Coordinates of C-alpha atoms and ligand atoms in Angstrom, one line a residue:
Chain A
M1023 CA 7.3 43.8 -19.5
T1024 CA 5.7 41.1 -22.8
L1025 CA 6.2 37.1 -22.5
N1026 CA 8.3 36.2 -25.2
T1027 CA 5.6 33.7 -26.5
E1028 CA 7.6 32.3 -29.6
F1029 CA 9.8 31.8 -27.3
M1030 CA 7.3 29.6 -25.6
L1031 CA 6.2 27.5 -27.6
E1032 CA 9.8 26.4 -29.0
T1033 CA 10.5 25.8 -25.5
F1034 CA 7.6 23.9 -24.5
F1035 CA 8.4 22.1 -27.3
I1036 CA 12.4 21.1 -26.0
A1037 CA 11.4 20.9 -22.4
L1038 CA 8.6 18.3 -23.4
K1039 CA 11.5 15.6 -25.1
G1040 CA 12.9 15.5 -21.1
I1041 CA 9.2 14.2 -19.6
P1042 CA 11.1 10.4 -20.3
V1043 CA 14.2 11.2 -18.5
T1044 CA 11.4 13.3 -15.4
L1045 CA 9.8 9.8 -15.6
S1046 CA 11.9 7.8 -16.1
L1047 CA 13.8 8.6 -13.2
A1048 CA 10.6 8.6 -11.4
A1049 CA 10.2 5.5 -12.1
I1050 CA 13.1 3.7 -11.5
S1051 CA 13.2 5.7 -8.2
L1052 CA 9.5 3.7 -7.2
L1053 CA 10.7 0.8 -8.6
L1054 CA 14.4 0.9 -6.0
A1055 CA 11.9 2.3 -3.4
S1056 CA 9.2 -0.3 -3.3
P1057 CA 10.6 -3.4 -2.2
A1058 CA 12.7 -1.6 0.6
A1059 CA 9.9 0.2 1.9
F1060 CA 7.8 -2.5 2.3
F1061 CA 10.7 -4.3 3.6
M1062 CA 11.0 -1.6 6.1
A1063 CA 7.2 -1.3 6.9
I1064 CA 7.1 -5.1 8.0
A1065 CA 10.4 -4.6 10.2
R1066 CA 8.0 -2.2 11.8
I1067 CA 5.4 -3.9 12.0
N1068 CA 6.6 -6.8 13.3
R1069 CA 8.9 -4.8 15.2
I1070 CA 11.8 -6.9 14.5
K1071 CA 14.8 -5.9 17.2
G1072 CA 17.6 -3.4 15.7
L1073 CA 16.2 -3.3 12.3
Q1074 CA 13.0 -1.3 14.2
K1075 CA 15.0 1.3 15.6
A1076 CA 17.3 1.5 12.4
V1077 CA 14.6 2.2 10.0
T1078 CA 13.2 4.6 12.1
V1079 CA 16.8 6.3 12.6
Y1080 CA 16.5 6.8 8.6
V1081 CA 12.7 7.8 8.0
S1082 CA 12.9 10.7 10.7
F1083 CA 16.5 11.3 8.8
V1084 CA 15.6 11.9 5.3
R1085 CA 12.0 13.6 5.6
G1086 CA 14.2 15.4 8.3
T1087 CA 16.9 17.0 6.0
P1088 CA 15.8 19.3 2.7
M1089 CA 15.8 16.8 -0.3
I1090 CA 18.5 20.2 -2.0
L1091 CA 21.0 19.4 1.1
Q1092 CA 20.6 16.1 0.8
I1093 CA 21.6 16.7 -3.5
L1094 CA 24.4 18.6 -2.5
V1095 CA 26.0 16.3 -0.2
I1096 CA 25.7 13.2 -2.3
Y1097 CA 26.6 15.1 -5.3
S1098 CA 29.3 16.3 -4.0
L1099 CA 30.8 13.5 -1.2
L1100 CA 30.3 10.5 -3.1
P1101 CA 32.6 10.9 -6.5
S1102 CA 35.2 11.9 -4.1
L1103 CA 34.2 8.3 -1.8
L1104 CA 33.5 6.4 -5.2
N1105 CA 37.2 8.4 -6.8
Q1106 CA 38.6 6.6 -3.2
L1107 CA 37.3 3.5 -4.1
F1108 CA 38.7 3.1 -7.2
M1109 CA 41.7 3.4 -6.2
N1110 CA 42.0 1.3 -3.7
L1111 CA 40.5 -1.2 -5.7
N1112 CA 43.0 -0.6 -8.1
L1113 CA 40.2 0.1 -11.1
K1114 CA 40.4 2.5 -13.9
I1115 CA 37.6 4.0 -13.7
N1116 CA 37.3 7.8 -14.5
V1117 CA 34.7 9.4 -11.7
F1118 CA 33.8 11.8 -13.8
D1119 CA 32.6 9.4 -16.4
V1120 CA 30.0 8.1 -14.3
N1121 CA 26.8 9.5 -15.0
P1122 CA 25.3 11.8 -13.1
I1123 CA 22.0 10.9 -13.6
L1124 CA 22.5 7.4 -11.1
Y1125 CA 23.2 9.7 -7.9
A1126 CA 20.3 11.3 -8.9
Y1127 CA 18.7 8.0 -8.6
I1128 CA 20.7 7.8 -5.6
V1129 CA 19.0 10.7 -4.2
F1130 CA 15.3 9.6 -5.0
T1131 CA 15.2 6.2 -4.2
L1132 CA 16.5 7.0 -0.9
N1133 CA 13.4 10.0 -0.6
T1134 CA 11.4 7.8 -1.8
A1135 CA 12.2 4.7 0.0
A1136 CA 11.6 6.9 3.4
A1137 CA 8.1 8.1 2.3
L1138 CA 6.7 5.0 1.2
S1139 CA 7.5 2.7 4.1
E1140 CA 5.4 5.2 5.9
V1141 CA 2.8 5.0 3.5
F1142 CA 3.2 1.0 3.5
R1143 CA 3.0 0.7 7.7
S1144 CA 0.1 2.2 7.8
A1145 CA -1.8 0.5 4.3
L1146 CA -0.5 -2.8 5.9
Q1147 CA -2.1 -2.1 9.3
T1148 CA -5.2 -1.7 7.7
V1149 CA -6.1 -4.6 6.8
S1150 CA -7.7 -7.2 9.9
I1151 CA -5.0 -9.8 11.5
G1152 CA -7.7 -11.4 11.9
Q1153 CA -7.7 -12.0 7.7
L1154 CA -4.3 -13.8 8.2
E1155 CA -4.9 -16.0 10.2
A1156 CA -7.9 -17.2 8.9
A1157 CA -5.8 -17.6 6.1
Q1158 CA -3.6 -19.3 7.9
S1159 CA -6.2 -21.3 9.8
I1160 CA -7.2 -22.5 6.4
G1161 CA -4.0 -23.8 5.1
L1162 CA -2.8 -21.0 3.6
S1163 CA 1.5 -20.4 4.5
T1164 CA 2.4 -16.8 5.8
Y1165 CA 4.0 -15.8 2.7
K1166 CA 1.1 -17.2 0.6
A1167 CA -1.8 -15.2 3.1
Y1168 CA 0.7 -12.0 2.4
T1169 CA 0.4 -12.0 -1.2
R1170 CA -2.4 -13.4 -2.2
I1171 CA -5.0 -11.9 1.0
V1172 CA -3.4 -9.1 2.4
I1173 CA -1.6 -6.8 0.1
P1174 CA -3.6 -6.7 -2.6
Q1175 CA -5.8 -5.3 0.4
A1176 CA -3.1 -2.9 1.5
L1177 CA -1.9 -1.7 -2.2
V1178 CA -5.7 -0.3 -2.3
V1179 CA -5.4 1.6 0.7
A1180 CA -2.6 3.2 -0.1
L1181 CA -3.1 3.9 -3.8
P1182 CA -3.8 7.7 -2.8
N1183 CA -1.1 8.8 -0.7
L1184 CA 0.9 5.8 -3.1
G1185 CA -0.1 8.3 -6.2
N1186 CA 1.1 11.8 -3.9
V1187 CA 4.3 10.3 -3.0
T1188 CA 4.9 9.8 -7.1
V1189 CA 3.5 13.4 -7.6
N1190 CA 5.5 15.3 -4.6
L1191 CA 9.0 12.8 -6.7
I1192 CA 7.2 14.1 -10.7
K1193 CA 8.1 17.2 -8.4
G1194 CA 11.4 16.7 -6.7
T1195 CA 13.1 14.9 -9.8
S1196 CA 13.0 18.6 -10.9
L1197 CA 16.3 19.4 -8.5
A1198 CA 18.2 16.7 -11.0
F1199 CA 19.5 19.8 -12.7
M1200 CA 21.7 20.7 -10.2
M1201 CA 23.4 17.1 -10.3
T1202 CA 23.6 18.2 -14.8
V1203 CA 21.2 15.9 -15.7
K1204 CA 18.6 16.6 -19.0
D1205 CA 14.8 17.2 -17.0
I1206 CA 12.2 19.0 -18.2
T1207 CA 14.0 21.6 -15.9
A1208 CA 17.1 21.8 -16.8
L1209 CA 16.2 21.5 -19.9
A1210 CA 14.1 24.7 -20.0
K1211 CA 16.1 26.0 -18.1
I1212 CA 19.2 25.9 -20.6
E1213 CA 17.1 27.0 -23.3
A1214 CA 16.4 30.1 -21.1
S1215 CA 20.2 30.8 -20.1
Y1216 CA 20.9 31.7 -24.0
G1217 CA 18.2 35.1 -24.0
Y1218 CA 17.8 35.2 -20.5
N1219 CA 14.2 34.4 -21.0
Y1220 CA 13.9 32.9 -17.7
I1221 CA 9.9 34.1 -15.9
E1222 CA 8.9 32.7 -20.0
A1223 CA 10.4 29.1 -19.6
Y1224 CA 9.5 28.8 -15.6
I1225 CA 5.9 29.1 -17.5
V1226 CA 5.8 26.6 -19.3
I1227 CA 6.9 24.0 -17.7
F1228 CA 5.1 25.2 -15.2
F1229 CA 2.2 24.1 -17.4
I1230 CA 4.3 20.6 -18.3
Y1231 CA 4.4 19.6 -14.1
I1232 CA 0.9 20.6 -13.5
I1233 CA -0.2 18.6 -16.8
L1234 CA 1.7 15.9 -15.6
C1235 CA 0.8 15.7 -12.1
S1236 CA -2.4 15.7 -12.8
G1237 CA -2.6 13.1 -15.4
V1238 CA -1.0 10.5 -13.1
Q1239 CA -3.0 11.7 -10.4
L1240 CA -5.7 10.9 -12.1
A1241 CA -4.3 7.3 -13.2
F1242 CA -4.3 6.6 -9.6
R1243 CA -7.9 7.4 -8.9
L1244 CA -8.9 4.7 -11.9
L1245 CA -6.9 2.6 -10.4
E1246 CA -8.2 2.4 -7.4
K1247 CA -11.6 2.2 -8.5
Y1248 CA -10.8 -0.5 -11.1
L1249 CA -8.4 -2.9 -7.6
G1250 CA -11.1 -1.8 -5.2
G1251 CA -14.7 -2.0 -6.6
Y1252 CA -14.9 -5.4 -3.4
R1253 CA -15.0 -2.8 -1.2
K1254 CA -18.2 -0.5 -2.1
P1255 CA -22.0 -2.3 -1.0
A1256 CA -23.9 -2.7 -4.3
A1257 CA -28.0 -3.1 -4.0
G1258 CA -29.7 -6.3 -3.6
Chain B
M1084 CA -9.7 -38.2 17.5
L1085 CA -8.5 -35.0 19.4
E1086 CA -6.8 -34.6 23.2
L1087 CA -5.5 -31.2 24.9
K1088 CA -3.4 -32.0 27.7
N1089 CA -2.0 -30.0 30.3
V1090 CA -2.5 -26.7 28.5
H1091 CA -0.9 -23.3 29.6
K1092 CA -0.5 -20.3 28.4
S1093 CA 0.5 -16.5 29.8
F1094 CA 0.5 -13.4 28.2
G1095 CA 3.2 -12.0 30.5
R1096 CA 2.4 -12.1 33.9
N1097 CA -1.1 -13.2 33.2
E1098 CA -1.8 -17.2 33.8
V1099 CA -4.6 -16.9 31.3
L1100 CA -4.8 -21.3 31.1
K1101 CA -3.9 -23.0 34.0
G1102 CA -3.1 -26.8 33.2
V1103 CA -6.6 -27.1 30.9
D1104 CA -7.6 -30.8 29.1
I1105 CA -10.3 -31.3 27.1
S1106 CA -11.3 -35.1 24.8
V1107 CA -13.1 -34.5 21.7
E1108 CA -14.4 -38.1 19.8
K1109 CA -15.7 -37.7 16.6
G1110 CA -18.5 -37.0 16.0
D1111 CA -18.6 -34.3 19.7
V1112 CA -20.4 -31.2 19.2
V1113 CA -18.8 -29.8 22.6
V1114 CA -19.6 -26.3 23.9
I1115 CA -17.9 -24.4 26.5
L1116 CA -19.0 -22.6 28.5
G1117 CA -17.3 -19.8 31.0
P1118 CA -17.0 -15.4 32.2
S1119 CA -15.2 -13.7 29.7
G1120 CA -11.4 -13.6 30.4
S1121 CA -11.8 -17.1 31.4
G1122 CA -9.5 -18.7 28.6
K1123 CA -11.8 -19.9 26.2
T1124 CA -11.0 -18.4 23.2
T1125 CA -7.0 -18.8 23.7
L1126 CA -7.8 -22.6 24.3
L1127 CA -9.2 -23.0 21.0
R1128 CA -6.8 -20.5 18.9
S1129 CA -3.9 -23.1 20.4
I1130 CA -5.2 -26.0 19.3
N1131 CA -4.7 -24.9 15.5
F1132 CA -2.0 -23.1 16.2
L1133 CA -3.2 -18.9 16.2
E1134 CA -2.5 -19.0 19.6
K1135 CA 1.1 -20.5 20.6
A1136 CA 1.0 -22.1 24.4
D1137 CA 4.2 -22.8 26.9
K1138 CA 3.0 -25.7 27.1
G1139 CA 1.0 -29.0 26.2
T1140 CA 1.1 -32.0 23.9
I1141 CA -1.6 -32.2 21.0
V1142 CA -3.2 -35.4 20.3
F1143 CA -4.8 -34.6 17.1
G1144 CA -6.2 -38.3 15.3
D1145 CA -2.6 -39.2 14.0
I1146 CA -0.3 -36.9 15.1
E1147 CA 1.0 -35.7 18.3
A1148 CA 3.1 -32.3 18.7
K1149 CA 4.1 -30.4 21.9
L1150 CA 1.8 -27.0 21.4
E1151 CA 5.0 -25.3 22.5
N1152 CA 7.6 -26.3 20.3
A1153 CA 5.5 -28.1 17.2
S1154 CA 7.0 -28.2 14.3
K1155 CA 5.9 -26.4 10.5
H1156 CA 5.2 -30.1 9.4
D1157 CA 3.3 -31.0 12.6
I1158 CA 0.6 -27.2 12.1
R1159 CA 0.1 -27.4 9.0
A1160 CA -1.0 -30.9 9.2
I1161 CA -2.9 -30.2 12.3
R1162 CA -3.7 -26.7 11.0
K1163 CA -5.1 -29.3 7.9
K1164 CA -7.6 -31.3 9.5
S1165 CA -9.6 -28.2 11.6
A1166 CA -11.0 -25.2 10.3
F1167 CA -12.0 -22.5 12.7
V1168 CA -15.1 -19.9 12.4
F1169 CA -13.9 -16.5 14.0
Q1170 CA -16.4 -14.1 16.0
N1171 CA -15.5 -11.2 13.3
Y1172 CA -16.4 -13.2 10.7
N1173 CA -12.6 -12.5 9.0
L1174 CA -13.6 -13.3 5.8
F1175 CA -11.7 -11.7 2.7
H1176 CA -12.7 -9.0 1.7
N1177 CA -11.4 -8.6 -1.8
R1178 CA -12.5 -12.2 -2.2
T1179 CA -15.9 -13.1 -3.3
A1180 CA -18.4 -15.3 -1.3
L1181 CA -17.4 -17.9 -3.8
Q1182 CA -13.3 -17.0 -3.9
N1183 CA -14.0 -17.0 0.0
V1184 CA -14.2 -20.7 0.2
T1185 CA -12.3 -22.0 -2.8
E1186 CA -9.2 -20.4 -2.0
G1187 CA -8.2 -22.9 1.4
L1188 CA -9.2 -25.3 -1.5
I1189 CA -6.8 -24.5 -5.0
V1190 CA -4.1 -22.9 -2.9
A1191 CA -4.1 -24.9 0.1
R1192 CA -4.9 -28.6 -0.7
K1193 CA -4.4 -27.9 -4.5
V1194 CA -7.6 -28.8 -5.7
P1195 CA -8.2 -28.6 -8.8
K1196 CA -9.6 -25.2 -9.6
A1197 CA -13.2 -26.9 -11.3
E1198 CA -14.0 -29.1 -8.6
A1199 CA -12.9 -26.3 -5.6
V1200 CA -15.5 -24.4 -7.2
E1201 CA -17.8 -27.1 -7.3
K1202 CA -16.9 -27.9 -3.7
A1203 CA -17.2 -24.3 -2.5
R1204 CA -20.9 -24.1 -4.4
K1205 CA -22.1 -27.3 -2.0
A1206 CA -20.7 -25.7 0.4
L1207 CA -22.8 -22.2 0.3
D1208 CA -25.5 -23.8 -1.0
K1209 CA -25.5 -25.4 2.5
V1210 CA -25.7 -23.1 4.6
G1211 CA -28.0 -21.3 2.3
L1212 CA -26.3 -18.5 0.1
S1213 CA -26.7 -19.9 -2.9
D1214 CA -28.2 -16.9 -4.0
R1215 CA -24.4 -15.0 -2.7
Y1216 CA -21.7 -16.3 -4.7
D1217 CA -20.5 -13.4 -6.0
Y1218 CA -21.0 -10.8 -3.3
Y1219 CA -17.6 -9.7 -1.9
P1220 CA -17.8 -9.0 2.0
S1221 CA -18.8 -5.5 1.3
Q1222 CA -22.0 -6.9 -0.3
L1223 CA -23.5 -8.9 3.0
S1224 CA -25.0 -8.7 5.8
G1225 CA -23.2 -10.0 9.1
G1226 CA -25.1 -13.6 9.1
Q1227 CA -25.0 -13.9 6.1
Q1228 CA -21.3 -13.2 6.2
Q1229 CA -20.4 -15.8 9.2
R1230 CA -22.6 -18.2 7.2
V1231 CA -20.0 -17.8 4.3
G1232 CA -17.4 -18.1 7.2
I1233 CA -19.1 -22.0 8.0
A1234 CA -18.9 -22.7 4.7
R1235 CA -14.9 -21.2 4.1
A1236 CA -14.4 -23.8 7.1
I1237 CA -16.4 -26.8 6.2
A1238 CA -15.5 -26.7 2.8
V1239 CA -12.6 -28.4 3.7
N1240 CA -13.7 -31.0 5.2
P1241 CA -12.1 -30.7 8.8
D1242 CA -12.2 -33.4 11.4
V1243 CA -13.1 -30.9 13.9
I1244 CA -14.7 -26.7 13.0
L1245 CA -13.7 -24.0 16.1
F1246 CA -16.2 -22.0 16.6
D1247 CA -15.6 -18.3 18.9
E1248 CA -18.4 -16.9 19.6
P1249 CA -19.9 -17.6 16.0
T1250 CA -23.1 -14.6 16.5
S1251 CA -21.8 -12.4 19.7
A1252 CA -20.7 -9.9 16.9
L1253 CA -24.3 -10.0 14.7
D1254 CA -27.4 -8.5 15.7
P1255 CA -29.9 -10.8 17.2
E1256 CA -32.0 -11.0 14.6
L1257 CA -28.9 -12.9 12.1
I1258 CA -28.2 -15.2 14.9
G1259 CA -30.7 -18.0 14.4
E1260 CA -30.1 -17.9 10.2
V1261 CA -26.7 -19.1 11.7
L1262 CA -27.2 -21.5 14.6
N1263 CA -29.7 -23.2 12.2
V1264 CA -26.8 -23.9 10.3
M1265 CA -24.8 -25.3 13.1
K1266 CA -27.7 -27.8 14.4
E1267 CA -27.9 -28.9 10.6
L1268 CA -23.9 -29.6 10.8
A1269 CA -24.5 -31.2 14.3
K1270 CA -27.4 -33.4 13.4
E1271 CA -24.9 -34.6 10.3
G1272 CA -22.2 -36.0 12.2
T1273 CA -19.8 -33.2 12.2
T1274 CA -17.6 -33.1 14.6
M1275 CA -17.3 -29.4 16.5
I1276 CA -16.0 -26.9 19.2
V1277 CA -18.3 -24.1 20.1
V1278 CA -17.5 -21.2 22.4
T1279 CA -20.8 -20.1 22.7
H1280 CA -23.4 -18.2 25.5
E1281 CA -26.4 -19.1 24.0
M1282 CA -27.8 -21.4 26.0
T1283 CA -30.1 -23.1 24.3
F1284 CA -27.8 -24.1 21.6
A1285 CA -26.0 -26.2 24.4
Q1286 CA -28.6 -28.0 25.8
E1287 CA -30.2 -28.8 22.8
V1288 CA -27.0 -29.6 20.6
A1289 CA -24.0 -29.9 22.2
N1290 CA -23.1 -33.6 24.1
K1291 CA -20.4 -32.6 26.3
V1292 CA -20.9 -28.8 28.0
I1293 CA -17.0 -28.2 29.5
F1294 CA -17.4 -25.1 32.1
M1295 CA -14.0 -23.2 32.4
D1296 CA -13.4 -20.6 35.4
G1297 CA -10.1 -18.7 36.0
G1298 CA -8.1 -21.0 33.0
V1299 CA -8.8 -24.1 34.0
V1300 CA -11.9 -26.7 33.0
V1301 CA -14.0 -26.4 36.4
E1302 CA -16.1 -28.6 35.0
E1303 CA -17.9 -30.6 32.2
G1304 CA -20.2 -32.9 31.2
P1305 CA -23.4 -34.4 29.4
P1306 CA -25.9 -30.6 29.1
G1307 CA -28.5 -32.7 31.1
E1308 CA -26.0 -32.9 34.1
I1309 CA -24.7 -29.6 34.0
F1310 CA -27.6 -27.5 33.5
T1311 CA -29.7 -29.6 35.8
R1312 CA -27.4 -30.1 38.4
P1313 CA -23.9 -28.6 38.6
K1314 CA -22.2 -29.9 41.1
E1315 CA -19.6 -27.0 41.8
E1316 CA -20.8 -23.8 43.5
R1317 CA -18.6 -21.4 40.6
T1318 CA -20.9 -23.9 38.3
K1319 CA -24.0 -22.8 39.2
Q1320 CA -22.9 -18.8 39.9
F1321 CA -22.0 -18.2 36.4
L1322 CA -25.9 -20.8 35.4
R1323 CA -27.6 -18.2 37.3
R1324 CA -26.3 -15.3 35.9
I1325 CA -26.4 -16.7 32.5
I1326 CA -29.8 -17.5 32.7
N1327 CA -31.0 -14.3 34.8
D1328 CA -29.2 -11.7 31.6
F1329 CA -31.5 -14.1 30.0
D1330 CA -34.6 -13.1 31.6
Y1331 CA -34.1 -9.7 31.7
V1332 CA -33.3 -9.3 27.4
I1333 CA -36.6 -11.6 27.1
Ligands
ATP1565 N1 -2.9 -11.4 22.6 C1 -3.2 -11.2 23.8 N2 -2.0 -10.6 24.9 C2 -2.2 -9.9 26.2 N3 -3.6 -10.8 26.6 C3 -4.5 -11.8 25.8 C4 -4.3 -12.0 24.5 N4 -5.1 -12.4 24.0 C5 -5.7 -13.0 25.8 N5 -5.2 -12.5 26.3 C6 -5.8 -12.1 27.7 O1 -6.1 -13.7 28.1 C7 -7.5 -13.6 28.7 C8 -7.8 -14.9 28.2 O2 -8.3 -14.3 26.8 P1 -9.7 -15.0 26.0 O3 -10.1 -14.5 25.2 O4 -9.3 -16.3 26.3 O5 -10.9 -14.7 27.0 P2 -12.2 -15.6 26.8 O6 -12.6 -16.8 27.4 O7 -12.2 -16.0 25.3 O8 -12.9 -14.5 27.2 P3 -14.7 -13.3 26.4 O9 -15.5 -14.0 26.4 O10 -14.4 -12.4 26.4 O11 -13.9 -13.7 25.0 C9 -7.5 -12.0 29.1 O12 -7.6 -11.7 30.4 C10 -7.6 -11.5 28.3 O13 -7.3 -9.9 28.2
MG1566 MG1 -13.3 -14.8 24.0

């Protein structure tokens, strides 16, 4: 068997066009998930009654089910629920006009929020309660103490795990093709389907994902180095 | 100037403070002694509401408040009049020595930045750290960190500084530099409440010693009296044990 290298090169450039979709799927999910995850982490750390339990159930539910199943459920269930809703509200919106990328945002945001809530929780707990108290004792409000002292340090601690979550998310978005979203994977699959060149197409996007994910990991490492400078003892 | 009346505090079923009264005048250096678990830290933390007492009254200058339900406004006012020096320093790790000191000035007291930096430098100079302004806590020794902690406290110009065992996390050779700074402050008339096991400091610097045990004040008086003729049996036992410990160490 020989690989069709000409096809591979062509597919490479076509699949590259999926990068903005893949990255914006990841970025928007991260953006939507972060504040939610932060409040879930706070709810768990401060043992806020009711909320704490709800968060625990949510996290174990999301993390305990395969993402592919979540996609199938949301992608087949949500449209009919929405349809019902639109009809009840007498809205003349056709659910099939809803951009499928919205479903993708929902699935990935739900997953990322669960993962991030754990990351934030452990990171916040690494900052000693004493620093919070010290800030309060010199007159800072709890809000200021968090935003100026606790969160910046927790963020630095969280960065490696945040990088992992991001990389997992980018890899996970390759399932978006199931929702007919045209990301890297979807574009390559479409290209492959014309001449049945699946092996070549998969090899090509394999490398695209490796490059993308390595780049993200590198970015997170540099960011950690930059923001975490205060942690390393210097000589003299 | 500062008075606490009938302070009660329990953690679950563990009654830690059972009606403590203390009063502090301007310029006083009050040392609180007592065995481990007697409630010294809890008492000190109740003063600036790091711990919420179950019952009690605080009179601090012109503020009078119930400890159990003081208003946010009173809590902030009392925190502005006091400063806390912690056993574990609790410096802000993401801030340099100078920024640790300016933080409270700029953020809580709205002092203009240039003025805050000026004040912070003065405070750090006073504790002998004029060559360490831009060091992060991770780059400082324990003794230096605690001196930054003291600078952070004095910079806000509080009416009273609360010290909770400021030297007990330090290596023996670093204790002296911190105690010297505290002595200096006492000489300048700074009002201080100090929980410590440093008997020499208590004898030389304090003008009032309070001995606590089991959540109550057992005995209080000038150091000359407490150390040489304690009235209560519990005080005598405690002092004997502490002095013996000293002998062993030496
Ligand atoms: N946050 C807390 N939760 C539960 N129990 C606590 C808490 N803080 C203190 N205690 C208990 O209260 C009692 C008094 O503690 P406190 O720290 O005030 O004693 P201390 O006199 O400062 O002792 P030490 O000399 O060891 O510092 C102890 O029995 C301690 O276990
Ligand atoms: Mg204590």
